[in-house]
């Protein structure tokens, strides 16, 4: 949860260190050993992928560290795959998906080389002007768009998406977001409702005067997911944790609307509590088996 950026909506933004003590996250990096334990959990279940997400820290040492983690996960997954009966083996024993923000193209290439094959970087909104209302001046929509292009050129499967229900966003914005995803020909979509984080520049005014009810936001997100499914028929569309934080069984509703990917959270609880991008995120438990049963049932 260490991040150099200051997105107005995010509970782990850099300046959150200056907020009231109750909203100040303790900064951490999950030690490699614990990431490997989480990877082992995923491999034991033969889940197809692992998403590693964190704040944006583009310095060389951090990227080197992340590359080393990716390599170790791939090596271990290859080993475990060899232990499986031949019929069960997969061509790609584990797919590593990264979500570490805007990095230099060479850094994306370094991580690709280390074994990561997908990258999730939300454009947050396809509207340049709306983007500017959600970020400080030194955050750039064009830079973000360029990063998405760099990722594609570096050979990643690229995932992107938007925040739904942010103040000032109209249905016309959302319609253009859907067309943006279609035109970019995304491989993966990660989009979800905006949920206020206390002590942030966007969260506090929102809480005082919520522009939309939770039920309306849930419905808006479902309509968006359905429109994206129709516009991007082959995309992997995530049923996000934010959907579950917003509404009971939110991820199931997302799957019923067009999403087809679910990512149980395997982060150790101590770190989950401090990775509070928004209110209620840490409380969304893996509920792995129930989630798995739901997906099976829906696909059957
Ligand atoms: N630092 C990386 C990855 C971590 S943030 C990045 O920004 O790309 C991952 C996503 O969390 C962001 O893209 C944003 O859309 C989402 N997020 C942040 N604050 C949120 C909030 N208050 N409500 C819902 N989603 C939020
Ligand atoms: Fe950092 Fe990502 Fe949060 Fe922005 S959304 S402050 S880049 S963690």
Short mmCIF file of C-alpha atoms and ligand atoms in Angstrom, two decimals:
data_model
loop_
_atom_site.label_atom_id
_atom_site.label_comp_id
_atom_site.label_asym_id
_atom_site.label_seq_id
_atom_site.Cartn_x
_atom_site.Cartn_y
_atom_site.Cartn_z
CA UNK A 1 0.00 0.00 0.00
CA UNK A 2 2.92 2.33 -0.58
CA UNK A 3 2.05 4.75 -3.34
CA UNK A 4 3.63 7.84 -4.86
CA UNK A 5 0.32 9.09 -6.20
CA UNK A 6 -2.55 11.13 -4.88
CA UNK A 7 -5.71 10.12 -6.72
CA UNK A 8 -8.51 12.03 -4.95
CA UNK A 9 -10.69 8.96 -4.43
CA UNK A 10 -8.19 6.48 -3.02
CA UNK A 11 -7.77 5.52 0.63
CA UNK A 12 -4.05 4.74 0.27
CA UNK A 13 -3.10 7.91 -1.64
CA UNK A 14 0.24 9.34 -0.56
CA UNK A 15 -1.17 12.32 1.35
CA UNK A 16 -3.36 10.01 3.42
CA UNK A 17 -0.31 10.02 5.72
CA UNK A 18 -1.35 13.57 6.65
CA UNK A 19 -4.99 12.61 7.39
CA UNK A 20 -6.56 12.03 10.84
CA UNK A 21 -4.84 9.10 12.58
CA UNK A 22 -7.90 6.85 12.09
CA UNK A 23 -7.67 7.23 8.31
CA UNK A 24 -3.90 6.95 8.10
CA UNK A 25 -2.80 3.60 6.68
CA UNK A 26 0.29 1.87 8.11
CA UNK A 27 2.42 1.42 5.05
CA UNK A 28 3.70 -2.04 4.25
CA UNK A 29 5.13 -4.26 1.56
CA UNK A 30 4.08 -7.88 1.88
CA UNK A 31 7.29 -9.89 2.38
CA UNK A 32 8.12 -12.19 -0.51
CA UNK A 33 7.78 -15.27 1.69
CA UNK A 34 4.14 -14.44 2.40
CA UNK A 35 3.41 -13.73 -1.25
CA UNK A 36 4.84 -17.16 -2.03
CA UNK A 37 2.53 -18.72 0.60
CA UNK A 38 -0.45 -17.03 -1.08
CA UNK A 39 0.80 -18.29 -4.46
CA UNK A 40 1.01 -21.81 -3.02
CA UNK A 41 -2.62 -21.53 -1.90
CA UNK A 42 -3.62 -20.60 -5.45
CA UNK A 43 -1.53 -23.37 -7.01
CA UNK A 44 -2.89 -26.00 -4.62
CA UNK A 45 -6.36 -25.17 -5.95
CA UNK A 46 -5.07 -25.03 -9.53
CA UNK A 47 -6.62 -21.62 -10.03
CA UNK A 48 -5.47 -20.23 -13.36
CA UNK A 49 -3.95 -16.93 -12.25
CA UNK A 50 -2.64 -14.66 -9.56
CA UNK A 51 -3.13 -10.90 -9.50
CA UNK A 52 -0.50 -8.84 -7.69
CA UNK A 53 -1.71 -5.33 -7.01
CA UNK A 54 -0.26 -2.38 -5.17
CA UNK A 55 0.52 1.29 -5.14
CA UNK A 56 2.53 2.96 -7.86
CA UNK A 57 6.24 2.98 -6.98
CA UNK A 58 8.25 3.19 -10.17
CA UNK A 59 11.73 3.21 -8.61
CA UNK A 60 14.18 0.65 -9.89
CA UNK A 61 14.62 -1.30 -6.67
CA UNK A 62 10.86 -1.90 -6.34
CA UNK A 63 10.52 -3.05 -9.92
CA UNK A 64 13.54 -5.36 -9.51
CA UNK A 65 11.93 -6.79 -6.39
CA UNK A 66 8.62 -7.35 -8.19
CA UNK A 67 10.40 -9.00 -11.12
CA UNK A 68 12.12 -11.37 -8.68
CA UNK A 69 8.77 -12.24 -7.08
CA UNK A 70 7.27 -12.98 -10.52
CA UNK A 71 10.18 -15.24 -11.44
CA UNK A 72 9.89 -17.22 -8.21
CA UNK A 73 6.14 -17.71 -8.68
CA UNK A 74 6.63 -18.97 -12.24
CA UNK A 75 9.44 -21.35 -11.19
CA UNK A 76 7.36 -22.78 -8.37
CA UNK A 77 4.29 -23.13 -10.61
CA UNK A 78 6.34 -24.99 -13.23
CA UNK A 79 7.61 -27.39 -10.54
CA UNK A 80 4.13 -28.06 -9.20
CA UNK A 81 2.73 -28.56 -12.68
CA UNK A 82 5.22 -31.38 -13.27
CA UNK A 83 3.82 -33.13 -10.19
CA UNK A 84 0.32 -33.23 -11.73
CA UNK A 85 -1.03 -36.02 -13.93
CA UNK A 86 -0.29 -35.16 -17.56
CA UNK A 87 -3.95 -34.72 -18.48
CA UNK A 88 -4.36 -31.94 -15.92
CA UNK A 89 -1.29 -29.95 -16.89
CA UNK A 90 -1.70 -26.52 -18.41
CA UNK A 91 0.43 -24.81 -21.00
CA UNK A 92 0.68 -21.74 -18.75
CA UNK A 93 0.89 -23.21 -15.21
CA UNK A 94 0.04 -19.84 -13.64
CA UNK A 95 -0.86 -16.54 -15.23
CA UNK A 96 0.57 -13.57 -13.39
CA UNK A 97 -1.47 -10.40 -13.65
CA UNK A 98 0.13 -7.21 -12.43
CA UNK A 99 -1.53 -3.98 -11.36
CA UNK A 100 1.17 -1.57 -10.25
CA UNK A 101 0.24 1.59 -12.05
CA UNK A 102 2.14 3.61 -14.62
CA UNK A 103 5.72 2.46 -15.12
CA UNK A 104 8.29 3.11 -17.83
CA UNK A 105 8.02 0.96 -20.93
CA UNK A 106 11.36 -0.71 -20.12
CA UNK A 107 10.03 -1.60 -16.68
CA UNK A 108 6.91 -3.16 -18.21
CA UNK A 109 9.26 -5.13 -20.49
CA UNK A 110 11.38 -6.23 -17.51
CA UNK A 111 8.30 -7.56 -15.70
CA UNK A 112 7.00 -9.25 -18.85
CA UNK A 113 10.38 -10.93 -19.19
CA UNK A 114 10.11 -12.04 -15.55
CA UNK A 115 6.90 -13.91 -16.36
CA UNK A 116 3.95 -11.54 -15.96
CA UNK A 117 1.56 -11.89 -18.88
CA UNK A 118 -1.36 -9.58 -18.10
CA UNK A 119 -1.54 -6.07 -16.73
CA UNK A 120 -4.47 -4.22 -15.27
CA UNK A 121 -4.36 -0.44 -15.49
CA UNK A 122 -7.67 1.36 -15.33
CA UNK A 123 -8.09 4.46 -17.41
CA UNK A 124 -10.59 5.36 -14.62
CA UNK A 125 -12.65 7.39 -17.13
CA UNK A 126 -12.36 7.82 -20.88
CA UNK A 127 -13.13 11.52 -20.43
CA UNK A 128 -10.04 13.69 -20.12
CA UNK A 129 -11.87 16.54 -18.34
CA UNK A 130 -13.60 14.23 -15.85
CA UNK A 131 -10.23 12.54 -15.18
CA UNK A 132 -8.79 15.91 -14.24
CA UNK A 133 -11.51 16.44 -11.60
CA UNK A 134 -10.55 13.10 -9.99
CA UNK A 135 -6.80 13.69 -9.85
CA UNK A 136 -4.29 16.41 -8.96
CA UNK A 137 -2.66 18.44 -11.72
CA UNK A 138 0.48 16.32 -11.97
CA UNK A 139 -1.55 13.17 -12.82
CA UNK A 140 -2.09 12.91 -16.53
CA UNK A 141 -4.81 11.15 -18.51
CA UNK A 142 -2.61 11.21 -21.65
CA UNK A 143 0.27 9.61 -19.74
CA UNK A 144 -2.08 6.87 -18.58
CA UNK A 145 -3.30 6.26 -22.12
CA UNK A 146 0.31 6.06 -23.29
CA UNK A 147 1.04 3.50 -20.57
CA UNK A 148 -1.82 1.34 -21.90
CA UNK A 149 -0.26 1.53 -25.38
CA UNK A 150 3.17 0.66 -23.95
CA UNK A 151 1.70 -2.39 -22.24
CA UNK A 152 0.16 -3.62 -25.45
CA UNK A 153 3.37 -3.06 -27.41
CA UNK A 154 5.33 -4.93 -24.74
CA UNK A 155 3.20 -8.00 -25.36
CA UNK A 156 0.86 -8.00 -22.38
CA UNK A 157 -2.77 -8.91 -22.43
CA UNK A 158 -4.13 -5.56 -21.35
CA UNK A 159 -6.88 -4.95 -18.86
CA UNK A 160 -8.44 -1.59 -18.16
CA UNK A 161 -11.67 -0.13 -16.90
CA UNK A 162 -13.40 2.73 -15.15
CA UNK A 163 -14.87 3.85 -11.87
CA UNK A 164 -18.65 4.12 -11.90
CA UNK A 165 -20.69 6.67 -9.99
CA UNK A 166 -18.04 9.32 -9.44
CA UNK A 167 -19.39 12.85 -8.92
CA UNK A 168 -19.89 14.67 -12.21
CA UNK A 169 -20.12 11.48 -14.27
CA UNK A 170 -23.13 11.29 -16.59
CA UNK A 171 -24.62 8.35 -18.48
CA UNK A 172 -23.11 9.86 -21.65
CA UNK A 173 -19.65 9.55 -20.05
CA UNK A 174 -20.36 5.91 -19.25
CA UNK A 175 -21.60 5.21 -22.79
CA UNK A 176 -18.33 6.63 -24.11
CA UNK A 177 -16.43 4.47 -21.60
CA UNK A 178 -18.06 1.38 -23.10
CA UNK A 179 -17.04 2.51 -26.60
CA UNK A 180 -13.51 3.23 -25.35
CA UNK A 181 -13.19 -0.35 -24.07
CA UNK A 182 -14.56 -1.70 -27.36
CA UNK A 183 -12.27 0.44 -29.52
CA UNK A 184 -9.21 -0.37 -27.41
CA UNK A 185 -10.11 -4.03 -27.88
CA UNK A 186 -9.38 -4.85 -24.25
CA UNK A 187 -8.45 -8.35 -23.17
CA UNK A 188 -9.71 -7.79 -19.65
CA UNK A 189 -12.06 -5.32 -17.99
CA UNK A 190 -11.74 -4.33 -14.34
CA UNK A 191 -14.42 -1.80 -13.48
CA UNK A 192 -16.49 -1.21 -10.42
CA UNK A 193 -18.49 1.21 -8.35
CA UNK A 194 -16.79 4.16 -6.70
CA UNK A 195 -17.03 3.75 -2.94
CA UNK A 196 -16.01 6.72 -0.81
CA UNK A 197 -12.89 6.46 1.34
CA UNK A 198 -13.04 8.66 4.43
CA UNK A 199 -10.45 11.36 4.77
CA UNK A 200 -9.91 11.67 1.01
CA UNK A 201 -10.63 14.81 -1.05
CA UNK A 202 -13.43 13.06 -2.95
CA UNK A 203 -14.75 10.81 -0.19
CA UNK A 204 -15.62 13.37 2.47
CA UNK A 205 -17.80 15.69 0.30
CA UNK A 206 -19.43 12.58 -1.22
CA UNK A 207 -20.38 11.22 2.20
CA UNK A 208 -21.89 14.57 3.23
CA UNK A 209 -24.06 14.67 0.13
CA UNK A 210 -24.18 11.30 -1.70
CA UNK A 211 -25.09 11.96 -5.35
CA UNK A 212 -26.50 8.46 -5.88
CA UNK A 213 -28.05 5.73 -3.70
CA UNK A 214 -26.24 2.42 -3.29
CA UNK A 215 -29.08 0.62 -5.06
CA UNK A 216 -28.90 2.98 -8.05
CA UNK A 217 -25.14 2.53 -8.19
CA UNK A 218 -25.46 -1.25 -8.10
CA UNK A 219 -27.96 -1.11 -10.98
CA UNK A 220 -25.80 1.33 -12.93
CA UNK A 221 -22.80 -1.01 -12.56
CA UNK A 222 -24.85 -4.00 -13.72
CA UNK A 223 -26.09 -2.12 -16.80
CA UNK A 224 -22.52 -1.08 -17.56
CA UNK A 225 -21.27 -4.68 -17.29
CA UNK A 226 -24.05 -5.89 -19.59
CA UNK A 227 -23.22 -3.21 -22.16
CA UNK A 228 -19.51 -4.10 -21.99
CA UNK A 229 -20.28 -7.80 -22.43
CA UNK A 230 -22.27 -7.01 -25.58
CA UNK A 231 -19.62 -4.63 -26.92
CA UNK A 232 -16.58 -6.76 -26.00
CA UNK A 233 -17.95 -10.31 -26.33
CA UNK A 234 -14.67 -12.14 -25.74
CA UNK A 235 -13.22 -9.95 -22.97
CA UNK A 236 -12.54 -11.29 -19.51
CA UNK A 237 -14.72 -9.10 -17.33
CA UNK A 238 -14.04 -9.09 -13.60
CA UNK A 239 -16.70 -9.25 -10.92
CA UNK A 240 -14.85 -6.87 -8.63
CA UNK A 241 -14.48 -6.73 -4.87
CA UNK A 242 -15.97 -3.22 -4.85
CA UNK A 243 -19.22 -4.69 -6.18
CA UNK A 244 -19.31 -7.04 -3.19
CA UNK A 245 -18.52 -4.18 -0.78
CA UNK A 246 -21.41 -2.19 -2.26
CA UNK A 247 -24.10 -4.87 -2.27
CA UNK A 248 -24.62 -8.34 -0.74
CA UNK A 249 -23.63 -10.98 -3.30
CA UNK A 250 -22.49 -8.14 -5.54
CA UNK A 251 -20.02 -10.35 -7.37
CA UNK A 252 -22.72 -12.89 -8.20
CA UNK A 253 -24.90 -10.07 -9.53
CA UNK A 254 -21.93 -8.91 -11.59
CA UNK A 255 -21.51 -12.41 -13.05
CA UNK A 256 -25.22 -12.54 -13.82
CA UNK A 257 -24.84 -9.24 -15.71
CA UNK A 258 -21.92 -10.18 -17.94
CA UNK A 259 -18.78 -10.57 -15.83
CA UNK A 260 -17.01 -13.93 -16.08
CA UNK A 261 -13.96 -13.65 -13.83
CA UNK A 262 -13.89 -13.78 -10.08
CA UNK A 263 -10.83 -13.24 -7.95
CA UNK A 264 -11.07 -14.42 -4.36
CA UNK A 265 -8.80 -12.29 -2.17
CA UNK A 266 -5.96 -14.34 -0.69
CA UNK A 267 -4.07 -11.45 0.92
CA UNK A 268 -3.32 -12.20 4.60
CA UNK A 269 -5.89 -10.35 6.77
CA UNK A 270 -3.35 -8.06 8.50
CA UNK A 271 -2.40 -6.55 5.16
CA UNK A 272 -5.98 -6.50 3.91
CA UNK A 273 -6.92 -4.17 6.77
CA UNK A 274 -4.33 -1.63 5.66
CA UNK A 275 -5.06 -1.96 1.93
CA UNK A 276 -8.19 0.12 2.34
CA UNK A 277 -8.70 1.68 -1.08
CA UNK A 278 -12.28 2.33 0.06
CA UNK A 279 -14.65 1.70 2.98
CA UNK A 280 -15.52 -1.95 3.57
CA UNK A 281 -12.89 -3.44 1.24
CA UNK A 282 -11.07 -5.35 3.99
CA UNK A 283 -14.33 -6.91 5.20
CA UNK A 284 -14.94 -8.64 1.88
CA UNK A 285 -13.71 -12.09 2.75
CA UNK A 286 -12.60 -14.62 0.18
CA UNK A 287 -15.71 -16.75 0.65
CA UNK A 288 -13.84 -18.95 -1.78
CA UNK A 289 -15.88 -22.10 -1.74
CA UNK A 290 -19.23 -20.28 -1.94
CA UNK A 291 -17.91 -18.18 -4.80
CA UNK A 292 -16.56 -21.22 -6.58
CA UNK A 293 -19.89 -23.05 -6.20
CA UNK A 294 -21.73 -20.02 -7.57
CA UNK A 295 -19.51 -19.84 -10.63
CA UNK A 296 -19.89 -23.58 -11.28
CA UNK A 297 -23.66 -23.30 -10.90
CA UNK A 298 -23.89 -20.32 -13.27
CA UNK A 299 -21.73 -22.00 -15.91
CA UNK A 300 -23.56 -25.33 -15.66
N1 LIG B 1 -2.03 1.73 -7.99
C1 LIG B 1 -2.56 0.94 -9.04
C2 LIG B 1 -3.31 -0.28 -8.55
C3 LIG B 1 -4.03 -0.16 -7.25
S1 LIG B 1 -5.46 0.86 -7.27
C4 LIG B 1 -3.44 1.78 -9.95
O1 LIG B 1 -3.92 2.83 -9.51
O2 LIG B 1 -3.63 1.37 -11.09
C5 LIG B 1 -6.55 -0.15 -8.20
C6 LIG B 1 -7.87 0.48 -8.50
O3 LIG B 1 -8.60 0.72 -7.32
C7 LIG B 1 -7.80 1.83 -9.18
O4 LIG B 1 -7.62 1.71 -10.56
C8 LIG B 1 -9.15 2.45 -8.80
O5 LIG B 1 -10.07 2.40 -9.90
C9 LIG B 1 -9.64 1.57 -7.66
N2 LIG B 1 -10.05 2.41 -6.52
C10 LIG B 1 -9.29 3.30 -5.85
N3 LIG B 1 -10.03 3.97 -4.94
C11 LIG B 1 -11.30 3.49 -5.05
C12 LIG B 1 -12.53 3.79 -4.40
N4 LIG B 1 -12.60 4.73 -3.46
N5 LIG B 1 -13.64 3.10 -4.78
C13 LIG B 1 -13.57 2.13 -5.72
N6 LIG B 1 -12.43 1.80 -6.37
C14 LIG B 1 -11.30 2.49 -6.05
FE1 LIG B 2 -2.06 5.04 -5.81
FE2 LIG B 2 -3.57 3.48 -7.39
FE3 LIG B 2 -4.59 4.65 -5.17
FE4 LIG B 2 -3.99 6.17 -7.28
S1 LIG B 2 -5.57 4.52 -7.20
S2 LIG B 2 -3.49 6.62 -5.15
S3 LIG B 2 -2.17 5.12 -8.05
S4 LIG B 2 -3.02 3.08 -5.24
#
